[in-house]
Short mmCIF file of C-alpha atoms and ligand atoms in Angstrom, two decimals:
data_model
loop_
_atom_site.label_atom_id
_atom_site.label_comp_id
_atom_site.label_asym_id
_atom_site.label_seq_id
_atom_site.Cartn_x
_atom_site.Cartn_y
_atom_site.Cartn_z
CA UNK A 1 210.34 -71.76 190.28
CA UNK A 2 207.02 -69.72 190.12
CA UNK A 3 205.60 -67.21 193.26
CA UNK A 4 201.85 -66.92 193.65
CA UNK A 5 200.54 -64.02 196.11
CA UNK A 6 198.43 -65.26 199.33
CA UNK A 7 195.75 -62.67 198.39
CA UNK A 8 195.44 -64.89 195.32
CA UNK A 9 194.62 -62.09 192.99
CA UNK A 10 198.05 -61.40 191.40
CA UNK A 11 199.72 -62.93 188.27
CA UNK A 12 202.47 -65.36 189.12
CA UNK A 13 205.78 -64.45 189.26
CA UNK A 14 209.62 -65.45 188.40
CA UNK A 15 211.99 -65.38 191.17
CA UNK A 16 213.76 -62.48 189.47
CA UNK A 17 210.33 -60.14 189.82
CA UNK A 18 209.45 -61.12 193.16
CA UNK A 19 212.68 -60.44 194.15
CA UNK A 20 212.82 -57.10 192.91
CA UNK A 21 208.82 -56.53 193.34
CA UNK A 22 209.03 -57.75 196.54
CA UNK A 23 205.13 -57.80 197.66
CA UNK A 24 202.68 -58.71 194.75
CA UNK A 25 200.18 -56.66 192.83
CA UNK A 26 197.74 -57.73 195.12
CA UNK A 27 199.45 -56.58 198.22
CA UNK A 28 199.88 -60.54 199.06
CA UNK A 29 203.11 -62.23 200.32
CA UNK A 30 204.82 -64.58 197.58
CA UNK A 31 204.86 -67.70 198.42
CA UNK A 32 206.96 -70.58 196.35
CA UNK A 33 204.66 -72.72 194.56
CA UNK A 34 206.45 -76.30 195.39
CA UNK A 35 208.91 -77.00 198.34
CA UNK A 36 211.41 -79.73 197.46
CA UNK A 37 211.81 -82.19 200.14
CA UNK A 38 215.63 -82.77 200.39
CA UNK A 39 216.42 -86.63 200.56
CA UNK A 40 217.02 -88.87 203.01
CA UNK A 41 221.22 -89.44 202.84
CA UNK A 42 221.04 -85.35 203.13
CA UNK A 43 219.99 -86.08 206.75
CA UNK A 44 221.91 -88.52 207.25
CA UNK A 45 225.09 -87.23 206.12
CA UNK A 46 224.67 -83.79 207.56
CA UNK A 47 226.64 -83.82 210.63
CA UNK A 48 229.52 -84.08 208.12
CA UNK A 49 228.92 -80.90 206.51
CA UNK A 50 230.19 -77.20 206.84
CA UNK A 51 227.31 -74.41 207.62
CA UNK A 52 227.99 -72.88 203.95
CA UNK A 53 227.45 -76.38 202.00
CA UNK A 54 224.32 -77.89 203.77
CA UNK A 55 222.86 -73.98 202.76
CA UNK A 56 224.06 -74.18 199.47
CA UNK A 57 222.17 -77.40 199.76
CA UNK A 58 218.87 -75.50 200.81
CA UNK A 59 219.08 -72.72 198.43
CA UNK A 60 219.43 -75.17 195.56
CA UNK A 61 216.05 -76.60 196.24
CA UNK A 62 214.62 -73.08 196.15
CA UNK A 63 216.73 -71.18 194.06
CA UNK A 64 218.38 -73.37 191.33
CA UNK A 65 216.48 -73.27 189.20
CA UNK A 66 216.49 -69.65 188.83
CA UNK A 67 220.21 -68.98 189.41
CA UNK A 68 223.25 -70.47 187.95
CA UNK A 69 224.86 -72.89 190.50
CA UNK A 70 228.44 -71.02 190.73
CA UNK A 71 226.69 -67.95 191.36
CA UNK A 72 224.55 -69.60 193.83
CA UNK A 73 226.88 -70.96 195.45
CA UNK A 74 229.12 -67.45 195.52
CA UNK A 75 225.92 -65.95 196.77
CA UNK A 76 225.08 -68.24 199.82
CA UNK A 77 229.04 -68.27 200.60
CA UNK A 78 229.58 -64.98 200.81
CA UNK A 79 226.17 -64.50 202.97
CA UNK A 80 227.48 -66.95 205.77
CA UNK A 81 230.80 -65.15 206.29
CA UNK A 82 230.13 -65.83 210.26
CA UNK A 83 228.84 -68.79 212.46
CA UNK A 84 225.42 -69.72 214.26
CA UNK A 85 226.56 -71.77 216.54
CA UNK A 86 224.70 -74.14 218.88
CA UNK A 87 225.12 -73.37 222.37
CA UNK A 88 224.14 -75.28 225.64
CA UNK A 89 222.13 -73.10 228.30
CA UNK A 90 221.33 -75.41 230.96
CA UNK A 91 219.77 -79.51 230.66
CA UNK A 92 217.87 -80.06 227.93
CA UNK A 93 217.96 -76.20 226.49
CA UNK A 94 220.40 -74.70 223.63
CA UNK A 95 220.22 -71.77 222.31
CA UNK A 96 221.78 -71.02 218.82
CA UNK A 97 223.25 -67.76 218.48
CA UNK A 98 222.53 -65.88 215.89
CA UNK A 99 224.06 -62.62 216.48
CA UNK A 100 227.51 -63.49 215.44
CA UNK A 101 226.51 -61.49 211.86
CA UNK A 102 227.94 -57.69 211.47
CA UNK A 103 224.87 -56.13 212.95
CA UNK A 104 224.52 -58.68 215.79
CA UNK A 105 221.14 -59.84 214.71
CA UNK A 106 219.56 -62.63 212.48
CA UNK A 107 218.60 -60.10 210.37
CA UNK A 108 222.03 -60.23 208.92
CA UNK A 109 221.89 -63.52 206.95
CA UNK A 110 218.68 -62.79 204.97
CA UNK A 111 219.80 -59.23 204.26
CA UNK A 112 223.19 -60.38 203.46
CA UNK A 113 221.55 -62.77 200.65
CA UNK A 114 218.90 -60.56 199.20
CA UNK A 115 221.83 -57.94 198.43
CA UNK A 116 223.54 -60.43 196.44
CA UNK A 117 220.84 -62.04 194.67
CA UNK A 118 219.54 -58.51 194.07
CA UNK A 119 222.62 -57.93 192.54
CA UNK A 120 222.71 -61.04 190.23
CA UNK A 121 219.52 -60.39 188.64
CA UNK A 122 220.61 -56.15 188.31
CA UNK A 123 224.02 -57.22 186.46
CA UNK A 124 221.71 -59.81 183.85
CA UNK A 125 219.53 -56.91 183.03
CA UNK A 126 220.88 -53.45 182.73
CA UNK A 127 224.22 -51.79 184.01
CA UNK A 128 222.02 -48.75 185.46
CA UNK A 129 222.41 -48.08 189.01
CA UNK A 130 219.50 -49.49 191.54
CA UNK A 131 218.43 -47.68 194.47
CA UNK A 132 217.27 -49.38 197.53
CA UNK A 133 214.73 -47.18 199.91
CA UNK A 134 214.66 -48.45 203.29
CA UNK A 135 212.62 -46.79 206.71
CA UNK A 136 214.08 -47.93 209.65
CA UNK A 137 212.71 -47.68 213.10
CA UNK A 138 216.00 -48.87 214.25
CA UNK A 139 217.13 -52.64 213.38
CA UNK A 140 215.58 -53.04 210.01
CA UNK A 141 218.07 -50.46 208.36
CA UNK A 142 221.09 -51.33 210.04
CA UNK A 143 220.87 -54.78 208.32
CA UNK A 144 219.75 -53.75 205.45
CA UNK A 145 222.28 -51.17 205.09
CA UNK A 146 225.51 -53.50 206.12
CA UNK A 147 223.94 -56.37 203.93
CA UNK A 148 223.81 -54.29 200.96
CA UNK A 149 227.62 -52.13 202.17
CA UNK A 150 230.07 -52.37 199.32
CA UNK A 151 227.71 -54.38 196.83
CA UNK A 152 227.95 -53.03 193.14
CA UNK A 153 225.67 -51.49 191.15
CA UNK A 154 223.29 -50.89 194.00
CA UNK A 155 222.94 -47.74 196.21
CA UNK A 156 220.62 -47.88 199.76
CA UNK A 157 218.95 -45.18 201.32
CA UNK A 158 218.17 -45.53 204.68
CA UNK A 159 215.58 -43.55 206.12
CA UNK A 160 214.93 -42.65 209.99
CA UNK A 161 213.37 -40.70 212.56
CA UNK A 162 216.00 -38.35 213.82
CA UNK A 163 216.37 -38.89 217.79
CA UNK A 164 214.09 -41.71 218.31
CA UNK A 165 216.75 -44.55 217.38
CA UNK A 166 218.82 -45.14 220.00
CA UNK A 167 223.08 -44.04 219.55
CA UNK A 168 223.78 -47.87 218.91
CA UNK A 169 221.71 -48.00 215.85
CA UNK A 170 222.19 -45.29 215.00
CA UNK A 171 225.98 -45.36 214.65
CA UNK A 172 225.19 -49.05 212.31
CA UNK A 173 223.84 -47.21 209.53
CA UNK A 174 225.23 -43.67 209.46
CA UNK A 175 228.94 -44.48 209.89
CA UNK A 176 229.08 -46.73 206.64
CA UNK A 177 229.23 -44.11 204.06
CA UNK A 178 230.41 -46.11 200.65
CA UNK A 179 227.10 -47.02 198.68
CA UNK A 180 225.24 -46.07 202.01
CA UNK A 181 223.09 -42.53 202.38
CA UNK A 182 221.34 -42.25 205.45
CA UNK A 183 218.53 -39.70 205.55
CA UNK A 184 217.49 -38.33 209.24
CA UNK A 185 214.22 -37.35 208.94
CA UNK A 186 212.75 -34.48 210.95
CA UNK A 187 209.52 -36.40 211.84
CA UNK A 188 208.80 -40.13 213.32
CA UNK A 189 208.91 -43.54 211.75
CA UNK A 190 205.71 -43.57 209.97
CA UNK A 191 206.98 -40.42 207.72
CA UNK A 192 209.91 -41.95 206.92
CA UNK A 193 207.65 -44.84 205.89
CA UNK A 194 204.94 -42.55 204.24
CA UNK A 195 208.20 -40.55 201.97
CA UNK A 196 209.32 -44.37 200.90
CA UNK A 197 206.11 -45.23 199.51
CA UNK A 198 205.87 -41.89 198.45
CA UNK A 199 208.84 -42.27 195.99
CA UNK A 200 207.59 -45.38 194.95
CA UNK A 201 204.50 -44.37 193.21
CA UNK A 202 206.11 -40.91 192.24
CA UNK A 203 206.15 -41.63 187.70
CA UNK A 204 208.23 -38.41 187.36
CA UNK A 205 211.04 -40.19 189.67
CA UNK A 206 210.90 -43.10 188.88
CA UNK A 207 211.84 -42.26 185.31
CA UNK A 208 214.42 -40.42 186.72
CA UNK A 209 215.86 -43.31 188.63
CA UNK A 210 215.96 -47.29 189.64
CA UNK A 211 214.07 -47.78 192.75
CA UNK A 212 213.52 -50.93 194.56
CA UNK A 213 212.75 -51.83 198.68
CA UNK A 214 214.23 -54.12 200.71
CA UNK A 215 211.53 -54.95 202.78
CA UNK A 216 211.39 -57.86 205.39
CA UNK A 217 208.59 -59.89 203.68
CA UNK A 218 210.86 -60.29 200.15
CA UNK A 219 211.28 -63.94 199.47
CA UNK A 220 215.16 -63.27 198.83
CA UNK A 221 215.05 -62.08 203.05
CA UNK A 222 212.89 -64.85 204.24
CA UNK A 223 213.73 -68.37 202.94
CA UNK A 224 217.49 -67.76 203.70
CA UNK A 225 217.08 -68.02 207.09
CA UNK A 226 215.70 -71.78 206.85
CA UNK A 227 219.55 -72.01 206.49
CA UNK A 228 220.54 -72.18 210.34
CA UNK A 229 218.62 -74.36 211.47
CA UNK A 230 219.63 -77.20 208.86
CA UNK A 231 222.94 -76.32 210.42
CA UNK A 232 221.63 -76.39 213.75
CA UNK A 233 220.32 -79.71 213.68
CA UNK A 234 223.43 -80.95 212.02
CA UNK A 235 225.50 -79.16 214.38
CA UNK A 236 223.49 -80.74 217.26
CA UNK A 237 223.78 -84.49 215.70
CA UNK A 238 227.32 -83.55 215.55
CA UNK A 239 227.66 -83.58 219.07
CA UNK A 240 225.66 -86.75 220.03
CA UNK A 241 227.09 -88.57 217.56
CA UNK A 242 224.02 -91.19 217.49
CA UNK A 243 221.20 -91.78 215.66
CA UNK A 244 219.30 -90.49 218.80
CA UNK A 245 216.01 -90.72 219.04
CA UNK A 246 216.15 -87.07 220.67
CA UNK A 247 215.94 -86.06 216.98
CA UNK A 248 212.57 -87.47 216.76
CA UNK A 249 211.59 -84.90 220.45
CA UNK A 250 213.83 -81.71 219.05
CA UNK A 251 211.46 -78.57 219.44
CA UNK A 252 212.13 -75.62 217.91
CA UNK A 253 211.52 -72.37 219.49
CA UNK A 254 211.30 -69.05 218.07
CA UNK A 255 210.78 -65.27 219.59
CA UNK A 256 208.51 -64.04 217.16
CA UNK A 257 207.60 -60.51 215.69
CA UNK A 258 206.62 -60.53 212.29
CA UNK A 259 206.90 -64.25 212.43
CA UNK A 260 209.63 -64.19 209.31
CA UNK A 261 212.00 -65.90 211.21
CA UNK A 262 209.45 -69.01 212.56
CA UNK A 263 208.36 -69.01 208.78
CA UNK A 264 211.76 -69.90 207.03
CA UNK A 265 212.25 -72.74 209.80
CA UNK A 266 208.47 -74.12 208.70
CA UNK A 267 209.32 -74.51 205.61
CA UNK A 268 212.46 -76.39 206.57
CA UNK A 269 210.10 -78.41 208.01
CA UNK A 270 208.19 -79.18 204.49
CA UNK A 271 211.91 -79.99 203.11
CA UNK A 272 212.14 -82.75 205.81
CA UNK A 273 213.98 -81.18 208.67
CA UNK A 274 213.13 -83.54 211.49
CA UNK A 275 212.06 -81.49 214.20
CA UNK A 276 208.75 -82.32 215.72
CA UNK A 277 207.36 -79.13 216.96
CA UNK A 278 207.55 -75.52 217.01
CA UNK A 279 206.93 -72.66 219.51
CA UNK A 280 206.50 -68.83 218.58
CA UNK A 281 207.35 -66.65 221.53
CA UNK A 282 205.81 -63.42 221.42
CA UNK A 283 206.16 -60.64 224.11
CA UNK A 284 202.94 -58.68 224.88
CA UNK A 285 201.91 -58.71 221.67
CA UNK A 286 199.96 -61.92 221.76
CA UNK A 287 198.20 -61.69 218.64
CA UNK A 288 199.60 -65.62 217.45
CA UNK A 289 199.20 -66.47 221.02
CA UNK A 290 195.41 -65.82 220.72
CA UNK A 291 195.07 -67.15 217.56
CA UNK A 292 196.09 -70.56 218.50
CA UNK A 293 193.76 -70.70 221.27
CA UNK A 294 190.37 -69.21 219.60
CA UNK A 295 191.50 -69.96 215.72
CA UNK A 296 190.42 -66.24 215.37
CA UNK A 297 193.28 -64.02 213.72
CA UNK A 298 192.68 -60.78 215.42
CA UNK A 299 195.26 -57.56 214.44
CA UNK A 300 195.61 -54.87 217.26
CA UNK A 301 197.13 -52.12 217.34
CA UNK A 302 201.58 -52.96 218.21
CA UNK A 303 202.16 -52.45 222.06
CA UNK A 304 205.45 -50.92 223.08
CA UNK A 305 207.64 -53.62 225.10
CA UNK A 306 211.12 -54.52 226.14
CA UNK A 307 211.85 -56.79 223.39
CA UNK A 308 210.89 -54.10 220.89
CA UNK A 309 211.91 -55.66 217.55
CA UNK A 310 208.94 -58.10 218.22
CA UNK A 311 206.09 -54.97 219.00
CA UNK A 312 204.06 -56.45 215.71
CA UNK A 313 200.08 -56.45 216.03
CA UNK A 314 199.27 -57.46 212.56
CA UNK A 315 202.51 -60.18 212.04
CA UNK A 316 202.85 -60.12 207.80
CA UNK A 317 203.81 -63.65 207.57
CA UNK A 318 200.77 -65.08 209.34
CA UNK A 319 199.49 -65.26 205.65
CA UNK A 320 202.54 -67.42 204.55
CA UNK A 321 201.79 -69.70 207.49
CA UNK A 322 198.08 -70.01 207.30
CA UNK A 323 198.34 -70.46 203.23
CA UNK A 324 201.05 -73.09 204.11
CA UNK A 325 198.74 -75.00 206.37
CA UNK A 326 195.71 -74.72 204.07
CA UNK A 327 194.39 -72.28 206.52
CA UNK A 328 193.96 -75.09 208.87
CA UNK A 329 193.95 -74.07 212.48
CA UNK A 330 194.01 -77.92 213.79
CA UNK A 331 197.61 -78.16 211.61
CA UNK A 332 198.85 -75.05 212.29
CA UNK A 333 198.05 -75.19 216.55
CA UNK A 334 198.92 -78.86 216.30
CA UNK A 335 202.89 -78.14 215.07
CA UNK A 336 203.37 -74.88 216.79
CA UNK A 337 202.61 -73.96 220.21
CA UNK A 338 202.35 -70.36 221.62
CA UNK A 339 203.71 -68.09 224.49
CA UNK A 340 203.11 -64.60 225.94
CA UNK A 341 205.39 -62.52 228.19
CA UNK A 342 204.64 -59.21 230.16
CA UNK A 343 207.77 -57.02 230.03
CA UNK A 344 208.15 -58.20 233.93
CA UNK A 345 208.33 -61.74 233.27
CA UNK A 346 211.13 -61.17 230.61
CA UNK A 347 212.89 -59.41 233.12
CA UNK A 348 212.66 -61.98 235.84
CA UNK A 349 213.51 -64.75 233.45
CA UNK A 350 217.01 -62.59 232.27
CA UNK A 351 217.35 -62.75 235.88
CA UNK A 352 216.81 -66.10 236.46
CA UNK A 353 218.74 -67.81 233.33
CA UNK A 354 221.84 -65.22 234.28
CA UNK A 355 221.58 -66.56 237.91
CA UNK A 356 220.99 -70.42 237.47
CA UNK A 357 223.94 -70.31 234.62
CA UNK A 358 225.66 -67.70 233.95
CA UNK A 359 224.10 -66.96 230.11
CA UNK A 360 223.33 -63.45 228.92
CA UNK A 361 219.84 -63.21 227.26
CA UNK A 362 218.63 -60.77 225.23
CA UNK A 363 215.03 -59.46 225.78
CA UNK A 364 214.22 -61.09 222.72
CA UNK A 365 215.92 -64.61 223.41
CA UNK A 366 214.18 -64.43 227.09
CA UNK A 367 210.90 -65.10 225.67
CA UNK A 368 212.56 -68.20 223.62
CA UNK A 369 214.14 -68.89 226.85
CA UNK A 370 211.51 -68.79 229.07
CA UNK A 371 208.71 -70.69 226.58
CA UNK A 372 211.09 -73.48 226.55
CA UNK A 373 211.56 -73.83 230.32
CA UNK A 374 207.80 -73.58 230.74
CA UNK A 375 206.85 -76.04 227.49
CA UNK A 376 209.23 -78.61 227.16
CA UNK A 377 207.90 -81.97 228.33
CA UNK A 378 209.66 -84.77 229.31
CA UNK A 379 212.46 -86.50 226.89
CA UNK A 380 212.21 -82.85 224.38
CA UNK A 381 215.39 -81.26 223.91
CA UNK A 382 214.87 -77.86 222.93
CA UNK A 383 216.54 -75.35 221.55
CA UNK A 384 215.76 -71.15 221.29
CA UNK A 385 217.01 -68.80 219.09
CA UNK A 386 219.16 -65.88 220.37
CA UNK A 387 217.83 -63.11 217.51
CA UNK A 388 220.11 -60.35 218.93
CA UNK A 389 223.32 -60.14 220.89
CA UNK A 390 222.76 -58.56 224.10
CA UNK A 391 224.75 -55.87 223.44
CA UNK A 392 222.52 -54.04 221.00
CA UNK A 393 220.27 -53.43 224.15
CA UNK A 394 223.30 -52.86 226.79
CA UNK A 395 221.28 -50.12 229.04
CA UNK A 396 218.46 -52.04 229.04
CA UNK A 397 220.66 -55.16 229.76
CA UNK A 398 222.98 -53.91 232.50
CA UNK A 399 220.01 -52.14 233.95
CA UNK A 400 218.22 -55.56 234.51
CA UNK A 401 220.87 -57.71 235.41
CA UNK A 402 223.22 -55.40 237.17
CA UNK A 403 226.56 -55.78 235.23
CA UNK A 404 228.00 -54.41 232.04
CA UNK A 405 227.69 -55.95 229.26
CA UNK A 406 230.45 -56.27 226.99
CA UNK A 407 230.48 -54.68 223.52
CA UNK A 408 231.84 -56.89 221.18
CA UNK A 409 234.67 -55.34 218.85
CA UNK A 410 232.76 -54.99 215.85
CA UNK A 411 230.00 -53.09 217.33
CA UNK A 412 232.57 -50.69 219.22
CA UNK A 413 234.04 -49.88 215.61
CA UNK A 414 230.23 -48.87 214.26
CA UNK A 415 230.31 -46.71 217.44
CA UNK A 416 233.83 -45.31 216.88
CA UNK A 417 232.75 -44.57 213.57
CA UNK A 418 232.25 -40.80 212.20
CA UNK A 419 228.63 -40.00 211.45
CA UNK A 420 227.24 -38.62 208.31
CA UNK A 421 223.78 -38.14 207.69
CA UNK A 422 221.65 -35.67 205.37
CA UNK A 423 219.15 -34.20 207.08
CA UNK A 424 215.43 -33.81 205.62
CA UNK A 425 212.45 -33.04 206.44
CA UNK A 426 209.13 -34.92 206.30
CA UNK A 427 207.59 -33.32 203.42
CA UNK A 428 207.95 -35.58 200.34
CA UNK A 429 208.32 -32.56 198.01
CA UNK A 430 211.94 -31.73 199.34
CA UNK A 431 212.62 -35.90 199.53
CA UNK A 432 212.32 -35.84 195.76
CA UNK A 433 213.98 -32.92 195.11
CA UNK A 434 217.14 -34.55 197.02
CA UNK A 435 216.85 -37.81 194.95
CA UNK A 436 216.42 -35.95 191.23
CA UNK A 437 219.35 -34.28 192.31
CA UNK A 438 221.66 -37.53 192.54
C1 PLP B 1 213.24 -58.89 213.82
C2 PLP B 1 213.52 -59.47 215.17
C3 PLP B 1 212.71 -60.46 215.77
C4 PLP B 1 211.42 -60.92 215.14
O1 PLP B 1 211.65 -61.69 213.99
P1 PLP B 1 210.42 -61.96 212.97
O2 PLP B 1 211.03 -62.64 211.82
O3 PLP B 1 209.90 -60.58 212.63
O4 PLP B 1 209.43 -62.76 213.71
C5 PLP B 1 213.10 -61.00 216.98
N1 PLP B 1 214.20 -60.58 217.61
C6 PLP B 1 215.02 -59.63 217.08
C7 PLP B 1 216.22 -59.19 217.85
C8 PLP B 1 214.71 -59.05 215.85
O5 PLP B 1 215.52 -58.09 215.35
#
C-alpha cells in the first residue's frame, strides 16, 4: 500500500518509510491511498470473533500487503495483550474502556503496535541499533516508553520537563530501565521538544547513530486504534444477539484532542463499520467545535483544562479528516457532531454520572459522557470512549467526587518502582554530547 502527504507536495511513500519517517517531506500527515471495505459475512459473523482476530482482520486490509501475514498476525497479537471491553453506564449509554492497557490509556494499543512493526521493518534492514526520541509532557512518553519496553533492537529516549509531570507519570517512564533512558530536562516541555528536533537534523549525529520518533501522527500509532471499535460493535451485537436495527442508530462518541483517536474510528467507517454517526468531544478547546458550526478551521493558541491530554488548539489530524472528506464541510458536519465543555461542566457531569450510577469518569471520558447525554436522540444507543482510567488523575478525581479512587495493581507497581533518570540540561550542545557518548 502507498502513503501520500495531505500537504500534497511529498513523494509517495511505502509503509516501511512512513513508518519510520513518520511525517512526510512536506510536513503533511500520510494518509493510505485506498481503504478496503471489509465484506459483508465479516459483519455478520463478528459477534463470533475474539478482539485479537477481528484486528488481525483490520490490519490485513491495511497492512498486508506490506507485512508477511504470520508476522502480522504476531504483531497485532501481541499488541492486544489486554481487553476493551464494552461497558453499560446507564439506558442507552456504554462506555468502552480503554484503559485496561499497561499505562491505563488508549494510547497503549497504537504504541504497543508501532513498536512492533517498527521492529519488523529494523530486523529486514540492518542489525544496527535504532533509537527512538520521544518529548513527553506527561502521557505521550509513558506509552511510548512501555510500548516500546523490552522490544529488540530498539532503544527509546524519553525526554521531559523535570517537575512539571506529575509523580504518576512520572514513575511510568523512569522506573522501566531495560531499553528505556529517561532524560529530565532542566527546562519545560517545549525544550525537550526543541533538543528532539534538534537531534534530528544534527548530520554529525546522525552518522553517529539510528534515530527515529515515535510521534502520535505515525500511521503505525493511528490506524491501530480502528481496532476497538470493530470489537466494540461486535462485542455489543454479542450481547443483543439480534440483527437489531439499533445497529443502524449506534453513535459513536469520542473525547477528542488531537483528534487521532476519532480518526482511526472514521476510517473504520470507510471499511464498513456500521455506525451512523460520530461525535468529537472536546473540552475548552473548541477549535472542531467551531469548525463545524462556521466551516472555518481556526488554530488558537491550547488552553490549560482539566482533561489536559485533550488541551490541543491546532488538532494534527484535522488534515486526515478534511482530506478524507474531500475537504467537504457538509460531509464532514453531516457524520460528526461537536461538543464543548468548561472545566465546571466536566466537573458537574463526574458528579452527576457518579451519583445517578455509580461509574467513575475520567475528565476525559466526562466530555464523552456528557455529549452523549446531551446528543443522543431518540432510539440512538450510544456509546463513549473511556481514554484514561481514572486513576491516572486520582487528586484531581477524589478531589471532585469526594472518595478515593482506587489504584489499580499495575499502576501501584510503576509507583513502587525505583527511579532512574539522567539529568540534562536544555542546551542541545550537552544533549549531543550524552548521545555520541552511547
Ligand atoms: C491522548 C488523549 C486523548 C485525545 O486523543 P486524540 O487522539 O489526541 O484525540 C483523550 N484522552 C486521553 C486520556 C488521552 O491520553
Amino acid at each position: 500500500m502507498n502513503y501520500y502527504s495531505t500537504n500534497g507536495n511529498a513523494p509517495i511513500a511505502d509503509l516501511h518509510k512512513a513508518v519510520v519517517k513518520g511525517l512526510a517531506e512536506d510536513r503533511g500527515l500520510y494518509m493510505p491511498e485506498k481503504i478496503k471495505q471489509l465484506p459483508k459475512d465479516f459483519f455478520d459473523n463478528i459477534d463470533k470473533m475474539s478482539f485479537q482476530e477481528i484486528a488481525y482482520t483490520v490490519a490485513d486490509a491495511f497492512f498486508g500487503e506490506d507485512v508477511e501475514a504470520d508476522a502480522l498476525k504476531k504483531i497485532v497479537y501481541d499488541t492486544l495483550s489486554f481487553d476493551c471491553p464494552v461497558v453499560k453506564v446507564k439506558d442507552d449509554i456504554y462506555t468502552l474502556e480503554l484503559f485496561h492497557g499497561p499505562t491505563l490509556a488508549f494510547k497503549d494499543v497504537g504504541a504497543r503496535f508501532m513498536a512492533r512493526l517498527l521492529q519488523y521493518f529494523i530486523r529486514q534492514e540492518s542489525s544496527k541499533l535504532v533509537n527512538v526520541l520521544v518529548a513527553t509532557s506527561g502521557d505521550t512518553g509513558s506509552a511510548v516508553a512501555n510500548g516500546f519496553l523490552g522490544v529488540d533492537g530498539i532503544h527509546v529516549y524519553v525526554l521531559y520537563p523535570k517537575g512539571k509531570v506529575s509523580p504518576i507519570q512520572e514513575c511510568q517512564f523512569t522506573t522501566l530501565g531495560k531499553n528505556i533512558t529517561a532524560i529530565e530536562v532542566d527546562g519545560v516541555f517545549d525544550d525537550c521538544q526543541a533538543l528532539v528536533k534538534n537531534a534530528f537534523m544534527d548530520a554529525e549525529l546522525n552518522q553517529h547513530m539510528k534515530l527515529t520518533s515515535a510521534n502520535s501522527i505515525n500511521v503505525a500509532r493511528f490506524l491501530p486504534q480502528a481496532f476497538y471499535y470493530f470489537n466494540a460493535y461486535a462485542r455489543l451485537k454479542e450481547k443483543f444477539n439480534v440483527q437489531c436495527s439499533m445497529f443502524n442508530e449506534l453513535v459513536m462518541c469520542v473525547p477528542s484532542g488531537n483528534f487521532g483517536n476519532i480518526c482511526a474510528a472514521l476510517f473504520g467507517h470507510e471499511m464498513g463499520l456500521p455506525i451512523a454517526r460520530f461525535i468529537a468531544a472536546n473540552n475548552a478547546n473548541d477549535i472542531f467545535y467551531n469548525y463545524l458550526q462556521t466551516g472555518r478551521y481556526e488554530p488558537k493558541p491550547s488552553k490549560q483544562t482539566l482533561a489536559n491530554a485533550m488541551d490541543v488548539g491546532d488538532p494534527s489530524n484535522f488534515a486526515r479528516i478534511y482530506d478524507l472528506y474531500g475537504k467537504s464541510h457538509e460531509r464532514i458536519s453531516s457524520l460528526i457532531g461537536g461538543a464543548t465543555y468548561s472545566d465546571e461542566q466536566i466537573r458537574q457531569t463526574m458528579r452527576q454520572c457518579y451519583e445517578e450510577t455509580g461509574y467513575i469518569l475520567d475528565p476525559h471520558g466526562a466530555c464523552g459522557y456528557q455529549a452523549l447525554v446531551d446528543g443522543l436522540k431518540p432510539g440512538e444507543v450510544g456509546v463513549f470512549c473511556e481514554t484514561a482510567h481514572p486513576a491516572k488523575f486520582k487528586e484531581k478525581v477524589d478531589d471532585i467526587l469526594g472518595i478515593d479512587v482506587d489504584i489499580p495493581a499495575r499502576l501501584r507497581a510503576f509507583m513502587q518502582g525505583q527511579k532512574q533518570s539522567v539529568p540534562m540540561t536544555k542546551d542541545f550542545a550537552d544533549f549531543k554530547q550524552y548521545l555520541m557518548n552511547q
